[in-house]
Amino acid sequence: MQVATPSSQAPPASNKARHGGRRALRNRGNHDEACKQNEAFEQYYKAQQIVADDEFEVFLESMRRPLPVVIRVNRTKSIWKDLEESLKEDPRWTPIPWADSCWQCQADDFDDALRTQCSALNKAYALRFQEAASLLPPLLADLRPNS
């Protein structure tokens, strides 16, 4: 994905602290691994009995898998068509069929270079990171212009 952001839309360098900066990303690795194993969490969900005992490990494994990275292209920006074309050409991104201008990338494919590029586009308001589940309410509300 190679979309240049107009320099007039680039945020000032001082926003790094506001968005976590590189230090937060560097320190995440150990934290993420530690969060995948949590005895209190496992005991709590086992006590809820929402999953049969023989399926509990499968349940935990599915919860340990990282969610895909989801973005929504801001169609009010002048570069939105170029951005969507770039996403179509990049094999790491797949469109979300039920949500216009929304794309997902597997977490394993979301490397530092792609993260840096998407973060710059996010700061320029050309796209937004969004969990797929949060795309559902407006879809279900069936919002239309002038409604």
XYZ file of C-alpha atoms in Angstrom:
147
model
C 0.000 0.000 0.000
C 1.705 3.173 -1.175
C -0.455 6.248 -0.716
C 1.246 9.510 -0.001
C -0.501 11.744 2.470
C -0.567 15.407 1.504
C 1.895 17.332 3.626
C -0.832 19.805 4.523
C -2.692 16.967 6.249
C 0.284 15.544 8.108
C 0.012 16.031 11.872
C 2.686 17.884 13.801
C 5.468 15.745 15.266
C 4.316 16.676 18.771
C 1.341 14.287 18.394
C 3.618 11.277 18.974
C 3.092 11.353 22.732
C -0.648 11.665 22.275
C -0.757 8.525 20.137
C 1.590 6.449 22.270
C 4.764 6.904 20.255
C 7.163 4.100 19.378
C 7.961 3.183 22.991
C 4.422 1.911 23.544
C 4.690 -0.358 20.478
C 8.109 -1.703 21.495
C 6.935 -2.616 24.985
C 3.701 -4.298 23.860
C 5.218 -7.656 22.887
C 5.887 -8.967 26.401
C 2.658 -7.469 27.715
C 0.574 -9.127 24.973
C 2.103 -12.548 25.649
C 1.541 -12.196 29.399
C -2.116 -11.299 28.812
C -2.736 -14.507 26.861
C -2.279 -16.554 30.061
C -4.366 -15.394 32.999
C -5.426 -17.872 35.672
C -8.105 -15.613 37.203
C -9.633 -15.014 33.763
C -9.722 -18.741 33.018
C -11.248 -19.587 36.414
C -13.899 -16.906 35.983
C -15.020 -18.166 32.575
C -14.879 -21.792 33.671
C -17.179 -20.924 36.602
C -19.658 -19.228 34.215
C -20.178 -22.578 32.457
C -20.831 -20.898 29.123
C -18.677 -23.504 27.373
C -18.746 -27.269 27.916
C -15.709 -28.589 29.825
C -14.506 -30.643 26.857
C -14.556 -27.488 24.642
C -13.027 -25.087 27.149
C -9.455 -25.299 25.778
C -10.695 -24.625 22.243
C -12.608 -21.625 23.619
C -9.468 -20.272 25.301
C -7.360 -20.791 22.179
C -9.866 -18.869 20.073
C -9.755 -15.996 22.562
C -5.944 -15.946 22.447
C -5.847 -15.461 18.676
C -5.307 -11.824 17.728
C -8.161 -10.041 16.000
C -7.557 -8.785 12.483
C -6.663 -5.134 12.014
C -9.702 -3.347 10.592
C -9.704 0.075 8.957
C -12.455 2.274 7.592
C -11.481 4.639 4.767
C -12.669 8.209 5.279
C -14.534 8.956 2.061
C -14.649 12.677 2.796
C -10.894 12.974 2.120
C -9.710 13.751 -1.405
C -7.351 10.743 -1.454
C -9.967 8.133 -0.576
C -10.213 6.630 -4.100
C -6.416 6.320 -4.379
C -6.295 4.767 -0.930
C -8.986 2.209 -1.781
C -7.175 1.345 -5.030
C -3.952 0.789 -3.062
C -5.770 -1.460 -0.608
C -7.218 -3.500 -3.504
C -3.727 -4.040 -4.912
C -2.157 -5.050 -1.583
C -2.718 -8.794 -0.957
C -2.581 -8.289 2.828
C -5.875 -6.393 2.804
C -9.281 -7.914 2.137
C -12.491 -5.913 1.902
C -15.183 -6.521 4.476
C -18.076 -7.433 2.179
C -20.854 -6.117 4.381
C -19.237 -2.740 5.185
C -18.414 -0.144 2.516
C -14.843 1.192 2.503
C -13.776 -1.161 5.301
C -10.803 -3.497 5.046
C -9.098 -6.055 7.242
C -5.570 -7.393 7.521
C -4.510 -10.412 9.568
C -2.596 -9.336 12.663
C 0.427 -11.415 11.604
C 0.643 -9.444 8.323
C 0.433 -6.065 10.056
C 4.180 -5.449 10.252
C 5.994 -2.316 11.450
C 6.116 -0.727 7.980
C 2.387 -1.203 7.425
C 1.650 -0.045 10.975
C 3.685 3.128 10.420
C 1.951 3.879 7.132
C -1.538 3.253 8.511
C -0.775 5.341 11.595
C 0.244 8.281 9.396
C -2.973 7.934 7.384
C -4.946 7.669 10.623
C -3.377 10.865 11.960
C -4.232 12.568 8.660
C -7.870 11.402 9.121
C -7.707 9.441 5.828
C -8.623 6.223 7.616
C -9.685 5.050 11.038
C -8.865 1.893 12.930
C -12.093 0.248 13.971
C -13.063 -3.136 15.353
C -15.314 -5.038 12.956
C -18.054 -5.384 15.599
C -18.325 -1.588 15.868
C -19.212 -1.427 12.166
C -22.485 -3.270 12.809
C -24.670 -0.705 14.666
C -24.860 1.831 11.798
C -25.422 -1.014 9.351
C -28.272 -2.421 11.430
C -29.750 1.052 11.948
C -30.052 1.233 8.132
C -29.178 4.930 8.103
C -29.998 6.804 4.880
C -29.291 10.374 3.776
C -31.892 12.811 5.107
C -33.279 10.256 7.583
